[in-house]
Amino acid sequence: MAKDLVIGIDVGGQTTKCGVVDARGTVLAQTVIRTDSHTEVELFIADLAEALNKIIRESGAEGRIRGIGLGAPNGNYYTGEIENAVNLTWGGSRTIKFSKLLSEAMNGIPVSLTNDANAAAMGEMTYGAARGMKNFIMITLGTGVGSGIVINGEMVYGHDGFAGELGHTCAVRHNGRVCNCGKTGCLETYCSATGVARTAREWLDMTDEPSSLRSLDKISSKDVYEAAKDGDKLAIRIFEFTGKILGESLADFIAFSAPEAIVLFGGLARAKEFLTEPIVKAMNENSLPLWRNKVKLVYSSLKESDAAILGASALAWEL
Amino acid sequence: MAKDLVIGIDVGGQTTKCGVVDARGTVLAQTVIRTDSHTEVELFIADLAEALNKIIRESGAEGRIRGIGLGAPNGNYYTGEIENAVNLTWGGSRTIKFSKLLSEAMNGIPVSLTNDANAAAMGEMTYGAARGMKNFIMITLGTGVGSGIVINGEMVYGHDGFAGELGHTCAVRHNGRVCNCGKTGCLETYCSATGVARTAREWLDMTDEPSSLRSLDKISSKDVYEAAKDGDKLAIRIFEFTGKILGESLADFIAFSAPEAIVLFGGLARAKEFLTEPIVKAMNENSLPLWRNKVKLVYSSLKESDAAILGASALAWEL
């Protein structure tokens, strides 16, 4: 039987999404299981294998699965291991031979894994906005800022498998915000969903400027977005500030790999009506003349509910 | 007859160095011609071809030249053209089909070209400090700061052929120094030979601190190096400052491509006794924990007088 289908798995802190995917990027069947229901990885993998076998049966994919692609925090493409994934209940500081364990549980179907941002970039290259591109940088603007870099048509994994941590490059060198990673001024402390909320709280504290955000107990980036849509001037300026910082950093990334495009993805990218202009302006102002108005800024074209599964599944076509 | 030799050509603003090179990186014969003796590229190429034929005869290389590799300002690997090389007397704002013209003048021997920093990186990978490495970043610390990036064993040229302009990433975001490129705060305004001289002048103006540099009319980075070797405290601190800024930027480059090593080359790299410690310190402090004390900092191992020819020649083995 032709091996014409793949499986994509996106491992998140709370839930793990899985789907059976065909070569056109159609998700034929999908399901979600808890990631945090176990502290032992063997038990999680048993749950996962059961869920996979169920969607394989549902989509008539028995014997047709070419491989399994998986995106997971701290996933190392070279070794197939998940290392130091402290945010996963079964992760901790140890190194888990995840690809090997899952492949064994799935009767030897090969498994390839990487981190979630790299998987997202693979998804865009295989089915999405970066189809046909050989050089692009994907930036995921979610709770944090992740990145996946493609050069000469290949994902960049680096010497150790962990390349592409652009969320932890320095955006603000002096008096920068403290980051979860222990450093200060990291891009993700400004240009993630949490970064936007942080900017809002800082700015509301610093001034008396009227804003609809003042009436909220707890502010999320979604609240700032809703306020901006309602014309709230402070909220709009928060996105201008966020876009400017992101654009400045993107200019430096462009100087590194001269990509055809920057691809933005993630919850915060939904605010593109407010972000695009300041990003492009700062990108141009901080780029060498040869790249001004040359490097495209595009947004993910994958359906949000499918993107994580599709991204992970894209890895499996290489198996 | 076996095509077992290559030619390397390094085009600089004043002079052009050429050599016949074997597979072990031995320069069998070499010569230097003026770059700036003509305003017409055709006349320069006629001079160059004559010089090449001379060293081919001298080294008994007739019929054995596999290809010609060339490093030149604004050389585009993809097109074989030199674009906007305003610092070359025969350059200007036009696009010169240099590879094609030189190949014609040399009876069809194939020519491959790129910019000088990329050529230097190819040289280190083929014959020097980066031999056997598949992922490294070469930084050339000369009059300016250039860079050549190798990922998965391949030079990174990017979408347009001009990737690797790390000298023009932003090292100092606010009140940064004005750069020749028109931007401010570029790495090369601090961490090049001219940057070091600029720091010296600024610091001498700003304070009354005693320093042997005060007695000089015009200060070069070499003067600062000599003063540091003589124990001049200000001069030593200038290198500490330069190394710190470079190390901070290197940490961000590491987050991009997770290289095995950073390779430093160029006149300023001679001051490694003063630069290494502050560079490594800043690199570690600004890197994610997974890269601390993991990424090697190495210096070019090529003989300085041969390095430019060897670098360019390395390109020709791919022909």
XYZ file of C-alpha atoms in Angstrom:
638
model
C 0.000 0.000 0.000
C 1.292 3.483 -0.845
C 2.695 5.413 2.109
C 0.804 8.544 1.097
C -0.143 10.031 4.475
C 1.681 11.437 7.483
C 0.858 12.249 11.082
C 1.516 15.604 12.717
C 1.693 16.009 16.490
C 1.970 19.283 18.360
C 2.972 18.832 21.987
C 1.994 21.792 24.128
C 2.201 22.242 27.898
C -1.465 21.419 28.496
C -2.670 19.597 25.400
C -1.247 17.625 22.502
C -2.900 17.891 19.098
C -2.565 15.097 16.539
C -3.809 14.718 13.013
C -3.555 12.546 9.907
C -2.517 14.721 6.950
C -2.327 14.193 3.195
C 0.181 15.661 0.744
C -2.028 18.680 0.008
C -2.137 19.627 3.672
C -5.667 18.418 4.374
C -6.168 17.225 7.928
C -8.192 14.018 7.435
C -8.779 13.310 11.121
C -7.605 14.916 14.313
C -7.816 14.616 18.050
C -6.514 16.237 21.206
C -5.215 14.581 24.382
C -3.948 15.961 27.687
C -0.204 16.452 27.875
C -0.230 17.067 31.609
C -2.167 14.010 32.758
C 0.988 12.022 33.537
C 4.366 12.547 35.118
C 5.790 9.441 33.434
C 6.559 9.826 29.758
C 5.887 6.120 29.103
C 2.268 6.549 30.195
C 1.877 9.690 28.087
C 3.235 7.856 25.054
C 0.788 4.982 25.648
C -2.087 7.527 25.615
C -0.650 9.169 22.518
C -0.276 5.886 20.618
C -3.865 4.975 21.434
C -5.082 8.363 20.156
C -3.013 8.012 16.978
C -4.313 4.530 16.244
C -7.848 5.841 16.660
C -7.427 8.658 14.091
C -5.561 6.277 11.761
C -8.586 3.959 11.803
C -11.054 6.854 11.478
C -9.359 8.192 8.356
C -8.800 4.794 6.737
C -5.040 5.355 7.006
C -4.026 1.850 8.162
C -0.777 0.896 6.442
C -0.536 4.267 4.668
C 1.400 6.303 7.274
C 4.804 7.252 5.950
C 6.025 8.865 9.134
C 5.202 10.914 12.187
C 6.357 14.510 12.592
C 6.293 16.107 15.996
C 6.803 19.618 17.329
C 7.617 19.873 21.012
C 9.270 22.350 23.364
C 13.038 21.726 23.349
C 12.733 19.026 20.710
C 16.113 18.255 19.137
C 15.888 17.305 15.477
C 19.307 15.660 15.395
C 18.813 13.305 18.333
C 15.026 12.893 18.349
C 15.163 13.754 22.020
C 13.295 16.228 24.205
C 15.760 17.883 26.550
C 15.171 20.018 29.624
C 11.489 20.571 28.872
C 10.715 21.928 32.298
C 7.238 23.070 31.260
C 6.067 19.519 30.523
C 4.811 17.500 33.510
C 6.763 14.439 32.293
C 9.687 16.540 31.069
C 11.896 17.971 33.779
C 15.605 18.288 33.426
C 16.202 14.855 31.897
C 16.650 13.878 28.274
C 13.832 11.792 26.820
C 14.383 9.629 23.738
C 10.946 10.609 22.516
C 11.239 9.684 18.827
C 12.513 6.215 19.663
C 9.835 5.564 22.323
C 6.987 6.757 20.123
C 8.228 4.829 17.102
C 8.361 1.652 19.194
C 4.833 2.271 20.448
C 3.655 2.753 16.836
C 5.042 -0.512 15.422
C 8.156 1.089 14.003
C 6.623 4.008 12.073
C 9.553 6.480 11.884
C 9.303 9.667 13.955
C 11.021 13.008 13.387
C 10.785 15.858 15.867
C 11.853 19.449 16.334
C 10.715 22.406 18.374
C 7.325 23.986 17.727
C 8.584 27.108 15.944
C 10.700 25.069 13.521
C 7.671 22.860 12.899
C 5.598 25.966 12.133
C 8.213 27.086 9.587
C 8.193 23.653 7.956
C 4.406 23.904 7.752
C 4.518 27.262 5.978
C 7.171 25.982 3.571
C 5.290 22.784 2.774
C 1.676 23.958 2.653
C 1.504 27.679 3.471
C 2.694 31.234 2.902
C 6.328 30.227 2.281
C 5.586 27.570 -0.332
C 8.314 27.664 -2.955
C 10.569 29.908 -0.862
C 14.118 28.739 -0.191
C 15.088 31.500 2.227
C 12.739 32.839 4.862
C 12.482 33.499 8.573
C 9.382 32.484 10.468
C 8.617 34.348 13.675
C 5.931 32.971 15.977
C 4.350 35.641 18.131
C 2.601 33.698 20.873
C 3.020 33.616 24.645
C 6.712 33.862 23.776
C 8.551 34.590 20.541
C 9.827 31.581 18.621
C 11.517 31.303 15.263
C 12.275 28.886 12.492
C 14.849 29.753 9.858
C 15.044 28.290 6.361
C 18.184 28.794 4.278
C 18.871 27.233 0.886
C 15.583 25.360 1.237
C 16.612 23.683 4.489
C 15.645 24.229 8.105
C 18.518 25.624 10.128
C 19.137 23.398 13.166
C 22.706 24.523 13.827
C 25.548 22.572 15.346
C 23.538 21.300 18.305
C 19.989 21.165 16.930
C 18.763 24.287 18.730
C 19.319 27.105 16.209
C 16.680 29.775 15.783
C 16.145 31.210 19.244
C 15.475 34.696 17.919
C 13.047 35.442 20.754
C 16.118 35.568 22.971
C 18.177 37.981 20.937
C 18.616 41.340 22.587
C 16.040 43.949 21.543
C 16.741 46.448 24.308
C 20.325 46.486 25.571
C 20.021 48.908 28.500
C 17.410 48.583 31.240
C 15.708 45.875 29.216
C 12.939 43.774 30.702
C 13.835 40.659 32.673
C 13.113 37.520 30.642
C 12.130 34.041 31.852
C 15.434 32.827 30.420
C 17.338 34.863 33.002
C 18.658 37.476 30.572
C 17.313 40.983 30.063
C 15.997 42.835 27.040
C 15.061 39.701 25.057
C 12.826 40.282 22.042
C 10.127 38.087 23.539
C 9.760 40.325 26.587
C 8.439 43.009 24.203
C 6.971 41.366 21.111
C 5.007 38.425 22.486
C 1.438 38.385 23.795
C 2.812 38.651 27.330
C 5.146 41.433 26.180
C 2.235 43.479 24.854
C 0.328 43.015 28.103
C 3.452 44.063 29.994
C 3.812 47.205 27.891
C 0.172 48.047 28.593
C 0.600 47.682 32.341
C 3.845 49.700 32.352
C 2.375 52.513 30.285
C -0.828 52.711 32.298
C 1.249 52.986 35.477
C 3.579 55.594 34.013
C 0.981 58.092 32.782
C -2.539 59.309 33.426
C -3.516 59.070 29.793
C -7.130 58.008 29.447
C -7.644 54.531 28.040
C -10.396 51.947 28.124
C -7.750 49.520 29.377
C -7.717 51.296 32.756
C -11.019 49.722 33.744
C -9.655 46.165 33.434
C -8.327 44.181 36.389
C -5.975 42.051 34.367
C -4.880 42.995 30.879
C -4.147 40.498 28.092
C -2.810 41.226 24.614
C -6.284 40.381 23.364
C -7.711 43.205 25.507
C -5.174 45.606 23.992
C -6.154 44.436 20.516
C -9.861 44.891 21.210
C -9.200 48.367 22.624
C -7.126 49.315 19.570
C -9.957 48.181 17.293
C -12.279 50.454 19.263
C -9.922 53.351 18.558
C -8.193 53.509 21.946
C -5.138 55.700 21.280
C -2.940 54.193 23.985
C -3.681 50.667 22.741
C -2.808 51.681 19.181
C 0.469 53.194 20.381
C 1.268 49.970 22.249
C 1.133 48.107 18.935
C 3.206 50.825 17.257
C 5.855 50.394 19.938
C 5.707 46.590 19.649
C 5.943 46.739 15.859
C 8.864 49.150 15.980
C 10.885 46.904 18.296
C 10.077 43.859 16.187
C 10.983 45.675 12.952
C 14.336 46.792 14.389
C 15.199 43.217 15.277
C 13.960 41.890 11.931
C 16.366 44.267 10.153
C 19.267 42.573 11.951
C 17.932 39.112 11.099
C 17.734 40.194 7.455
C 21.400 41.240 7.550
C 22.201 37.707 8.681
C 20.467 35.558 6.092
C 19.024 37.932 3.459
C 15.681 36.116 3.332
C 13.044 36.502 0.645
C 10.420 37.028 3.341
C 9.654 37.253 7.010
C 6.626 35.117 7.900
C 4.670 36.027 11.019
C 2.452 33.598 12.846
C 0.761 33.216 16.229
C -1.892 34.846 18.356
C -0.340 38.294 18.323
C -0.053 38.257 14.518
C -3.851 38.612 14.457
C -3.244 42.299 15.283
C -1.619 42.769 11.873
C -3.767 45.791 11.023
C -1.905 47.645 13.796
C 1.480 45.922 13.583
C 2.320 45.814 9.871
C 3.011 49.499 9.296
C 5.342 50.071 12.272
C 7.125 46.773 11.603
C 7.773 47.592 7.932
C 8.834 51.145 8.751
C 11.388 50.041 11.366
C 12.556 47.145 9.185
C 13.306 49.529 6.347
C 14.884 52.251 8.461
C 17.250 49.768 10.078
C 18.176 47.776 6.970
C 20.976 48.434 4.510
C 19.668 50.179 1.369
C 19.863 46.965 -0.684
C 17.132 45.347 1.436
C 14.792 48.324 1.864
C 11.337 47.535 0.486
C 12.747 44.266 -0.867
C 12.112 41.754 1.891
C 8.449 40.734 2.057
C 6.520 40.692 5.307
C 3.844 38.006 5.097
C 1.501 36.337 7.501
C 0.851 32.630 7.921
C -1.740 31.361 5.459
C -2.591 28.185 7.363
C -5.918 27.767 9.134
C -5.148 28.511 12.748
C -6.783 25.380 14.104
C -4.759 23.181 11.718
C -1.432 25.046 11.688
C 0.272 23.260 14.571
C -0.628 19.803 13.248
C 0.312 20.747 9.679
C 3.635 22.189 10.790
C 4.600 19.046 12.651
C 3.334 16.819 9.840
C 5.579 18.603 7.331
C 8.617 17.085 9.049
C 7.355 13.601 8.292
C 7.515 13.991 4.507
C 11.313 13.958 4.854
C 11.222 10.497 6.474
C 46.039 16.723 -17.835
C 44.510 16.674 -14.334
C 42.788 19.882 -13.293
C 44.457 19.826 -9.881
C 45.087 23.524 -9.236
C 42.969 26.633 -8.733
C 43.508 30.378 -8.807
C 42.495 32.717 -6.009
C 42.052 36.454 -6.570
C 41.395 39.039 -3.883
C 40.220 42.362 -5.289
C 40.827 45.239 -2.903
C 40.389 48.956 -3.418
C 44.072 49.627 -4.117
C 45.593 46.277 -5.036
C 44.506 42.909 -6.332
C 46.338 39.794 -5.114
C 46.373 36.624 -7.205
C 47.842 33.201 -6.617
C 47.939 29.643 -7.936
C 46.918 27.244 -5.172
C 46.995 23.454 -4.763
C 44.534 21.237 -2.878
C 46.538 21.436 0.342
C 46.359 25.218 0.366
C 49.912 25.885 -0.756
C 50.290 29.079 -2.770
C 52.581 27.965 -5.617
C 53.026 31.409 -7.193
C 51.529 34.799 -6.495
C 51.529 38.367 -7.701
C 49.932 41.713 -6.994
C 48.580 44.278 -9.478
C 47.029 47.705 -9.042
C 43.224 47.721 -8.851
C 42.991 51.480 -9.175
C 45.107 51.997 -12.273
C 42.076 52.030 -14.594
C 38.589 53.421 -14.698
C 37.526 50.930 -17.367
C 36.904 47.409 -16.141
C 37.926 45.927 -19.520
C 41.426 47.386 -19.141
C 41.694 46.146 -15.567
C 40.657 42.656 -16.682
C 43.295 42.711 -19.446
C 45.956 43.524 -16.778
C 44.581 40.820 -14.524
C 44.591 38.158 -17.250
C 48.187 39.001 -18.098
C 49.188 38.683 -14.436
C 47.345 35.354 -14.118
C 48.973 33.895 -17.219
C 52.348 34.892 -15.808
C 51.866 33.048 -12.487
C 50.344 30.069 -14.325
C 53.544 29.787 -16.385
C 55.766 30.357 -13.344
C 54.153 27.541 -11.381
C 53.977 25.097 -14.292
C 50.183 25.205 -14.080
C 49.390 25.397 -17.805
C 46.332 23.248 -18.522
C 45.915 22.333 -14.841
C 43.667 25.202 -13.644
C 40.295 23.878 -12.604
C 38.765 27.266 -11.923
C 39.218 30.782 -10.649
C 37.761 31.963 -7.342
C 37.498 35.655 -6.654
C 36.632 37.764 -3.620
C 35.561 41.334 -4.333
C 33.579 44.083 -2.635
C 29.882 43.595 -3.478
C 30.552 40.401 -5.391
C 27.343 38.457 -5.967
C 27.856 34.699 -5.934
C 24.594 33.962 -7.747
C 25.109 36.273 -10.717
C 28.908 36.480 -10.881
C 28.483 40.238 -10.990
C 30.015 43.097 -9.020
C 27.283 45.559 -8.132
C 27.543 49.102 -6.815
C 31.198 48.785 -5.850
C 31.660 52.504 -5.339
C 35.089 52.033 -3.759
C 36.576 50.555 -6.946
C 37.811 53.043 -9.548
C 36.205 50.977 -12.327
C 33.183 50.077 -10.179
C 30.720 52.891 -9.620
C 27.010 52.339 -9.480
C 26.812 49.967 -12.424
C 26.625 46.199 -12.503
C 29.676 44.506 -13.972
C 29.493 40.963 -15.334
C 32.909 40.271 -13.873
C 32.913 36.451 -13.884
C 31.869 36.332 -17.512
C 34.423 38.944 -18.629
C 37.304 37.327 -16.757
C 36.403 33.831 -17.934
C 36.402 35.079 -21.551
C 39.791 36.723 -21.031
C 41.134 33.439 -19.604
C 40.095 31.161 -22.489
C 36.970 29.910 -20.790
C 38.349 28.893 -17.389
C 35.258 29.077 -15.125
C 35.134 31.886 -12.561
C 33.163 32.012 -9.305
C 33.045 35.123 -7.139
C 31.647 36.358 -3.867
C 32.435 39.139 -1.428
C 35.714 39.156 0.490
C 34.290 38.110 3.863
C 32.520 35.100 2.352
C 35.742 34.187 0.579
C 37.596 34.378 3.895
C 35.062 31.997 5.441
C 35.453 29.569 2.537
C 39.213 29.740 3.060
C 38.949 28.835 6.747
C 36.551 25.989 5.957
C 38.728 24.587 3.179
C 42.234 25.046 4.568
C 42.078 26.766 7.971
C 40.625 26.994 11.467
C 37.140 25.851 10.413
C 38.235 22.727 8.566
C 35.674 20.002 9.144
C 33.124 22.402 10.625
C 29.645 22.482 9.126
C 28.311 25.428 11.114
C 30.375 28.482 11.905
C 30.349 32.255 11.625
C 33.407 34.072 10.357
C 33.820 37.693 11.405
C 36.472 39.793 9.674
C 37.701 42.648 11.811
C 39.406 44.973 9.355
C 38.781 48.553 8.299
C 35.126 47.495 8.530
C 33.451 44.393 9.919
C 32.535 41.692 7.418
C 31.079 38.256 7.903
C 30.702 34.912 6.211
C 28.219 32.389 7.533
C 28.353 28.640 6.984
C 25.321 26.511 7.788
C 24.978 22.779 7.103
C 28.377 22.929 5.414
C 27.266 25.573 2.903
C 27.978 29.283 2.574
C 24.878 31.357 3.249
C 24.256 33.690 0.308
C 20.575 34.318 1.020
C 17.814 35.098 -1.422
C 19.744 37.809 -3.268
C 23.375 36.708 -2.818
C 24.219 39.324 -0.184
C 23.603 37.530 3.124
C 26.030 37.979 5.988
C 26.251 41.718 6.544
C 26.725 41.342 10.273
C 28.900 44.463 10.422
C 25.697 46.387 9.805
C 23.583 44.844 12.524
C 22.804 47.242 15.329
C 25.206 47.065 18.267
C 24.135 50.300 19.933
C 20.492 51.247 19.464
C 20.424 54.696 21.071
C 22.896 57.473 20.228
C 24.914 54.979 18.222
C 27.759 56.120 15.990
C 26.984 57.182 12.433
C 28.079 54.510 9.956
C 29.260 54.903 6.358
C 26.141 52.955 5.327
C 23.930 55.802 6.544
C 22.558 53.997 9.590
C 23.657 54.478 13.195
C 25.018 52.116 15.825
C 26.300 49.506 13.352
C 28.666 46.900 14.808
C 31.422 48.030 12.459
C 31.446 51.549 13.880
C 32.691 50.001 17.163
C 34.446 46.724 16.437
C 36.558 47.485 13.370
C 40.037 49.020 13.223
C 38.438 52.404 12.509
C 35.969 51.801 15.350
C 38.780 51.224 17.826
C 40.523 54.418 16.687
C 37.220 56.265 17.028
C 36.741 54.965 20.576
C 40.262 56.140 21.433
C 39.624 59.650 20.119
C 36.255 59.889 21.873
C 37.588 58.698 25.194
C 40.653 60.955 25.076
C 38.371 63.910 24.413
C 35.954 62.959 27.164
C 38.418 62.582 30.038
C 41.797 63.802 31.276
C 42.989 60.289 31.994
C 46.703 59.986 31.276
C 47.561 57.801 28.291
C 50.501 57.460 25.956
C 47.968 57.871 23.129
C 47.596 61.584 23.999
C 50.952 62.394 22.430
C 49.872 61.113 19.001
C 48.539 63.363 16.258
C 46.488 60.704 14.564
C 45.522 57.483 16.290
C 45.148 54.136 14.540
C 43.991 50.835 16.032
C 47.593 49.689 15.741
C 48.655 52.574 18.020
C 46.038 51.511 20.555
C 47.314 47.930 20.346
C 50.926 49.017 20.852
C 49.926 51.197 23.802
C 47.973 48.312 25.365
C 50.994 46.050 25.000
C 53.014 48.693 26.849
C 50.505 48.536 29.691
C 48.555 51.718 28.888
C 45.391 51.364 30.981
C 43.158 53.427 28.706
C 44.236 51.424 25.669
C 43.511 48.149 27.478
C 40.065 49.426 28.445
C 39.389 50.378 24.822
C 39.861 46.739 23.852
C 37.704 45.612 26.775
C 34.941 47.894 25.515
C 35.398 46.703 21.918
C 35.382 43.058 22.995
C 32.275 43.538 25.128
C 30.304 45.053 22.249
C 31.465 42.336 19.877
C 30.625 39.588 22.399
C 27.119 40.985 22.911
C 26.486 40.903 19.171
C 28.013 37.439 18.805
C 25.552 36.124 21.402
C 22.689 37.207 19.144
C 24.325 35.635 16.087
C 24.681 32.393 18.051
C 20.953 32.457 18.824
C 20.354 32.621 15.080
C 22.397 29.729 13.753
C 23.828 27.885 16.794
C 27.293 27.589 15.267
C 30.038 25.280 16.468
C 32.458 28.213 16.469
C 32.978 31.880 15.814
C 36.105 32.457 13.717
C 37.796 35.855 13.946
C 40.068 37.203 11.258
C 41.552 40.517 10.169
C 43.981 43.155 11.382
C 42.148 43.862 14.614
C 42.095 40.141 15.506
C 45.839 40.472 16.107
C 44.906 42.135 19.415
C 43.448 38.829 20.609
C 45.405 38.926 23.878
C 43.247 41.919 24.871
C 40.036 41.012 23.059
C 39.427 37.332 23.822
C 38.503 37.619 27.490
C 35.949 40.451 27.170
C 34.466 38.853 24.036
C 33.977 35.466 25.688
C 32.598 37.048 28.854
C 29.988 39.096 26.982
C 29.183 36.183 24.660
C 28.415 33.957 27.625
C 26.505 36.548 29.621
C 24.248 37.321 26.684
C 23.666 33.761 25.483
C 20.992 31.315 26.555
C 22.349 28.811 29.120
C 22.524 26.027 26.520
C 25.237 27.912 24.596
C 27.328 29.211 27.499
C 30.913 27.982 27.288
C 29.837 25.748 24.404
C 30.499 27.848 21.303
C 34.208 28.032 20.503
C 35.930 31.331 19.749
C 38.814 30.671 17.378
C 41.144 32.795 15.293
C 42.059 32.325 11.663
C 44.887 29.843 11.231
C 45.852 30.949 7.720
C 49.108 32.795 7.084
C 48.074 36.421 6.852
C 49.886 37.095 3.590
C 48.175 34.103 1.930
C 44.729 34.257 3.552
C 42.986 36.478 0.997
C 44.237 34.421 -1.971
C 43.438 31.136 -0.219
C 39.952 32.293 0.690
C 39.124 33.260 -2.869
C 40.735 30.096 -4.247
C 38.500 27.937 -2.026
C 35.510 28.998 -4.123
C 37.092 27.503 -7.220
C 37.108 23.930 -5.912
C 33.320 23.945 -6.262
C 33.593 24.669 -9.977
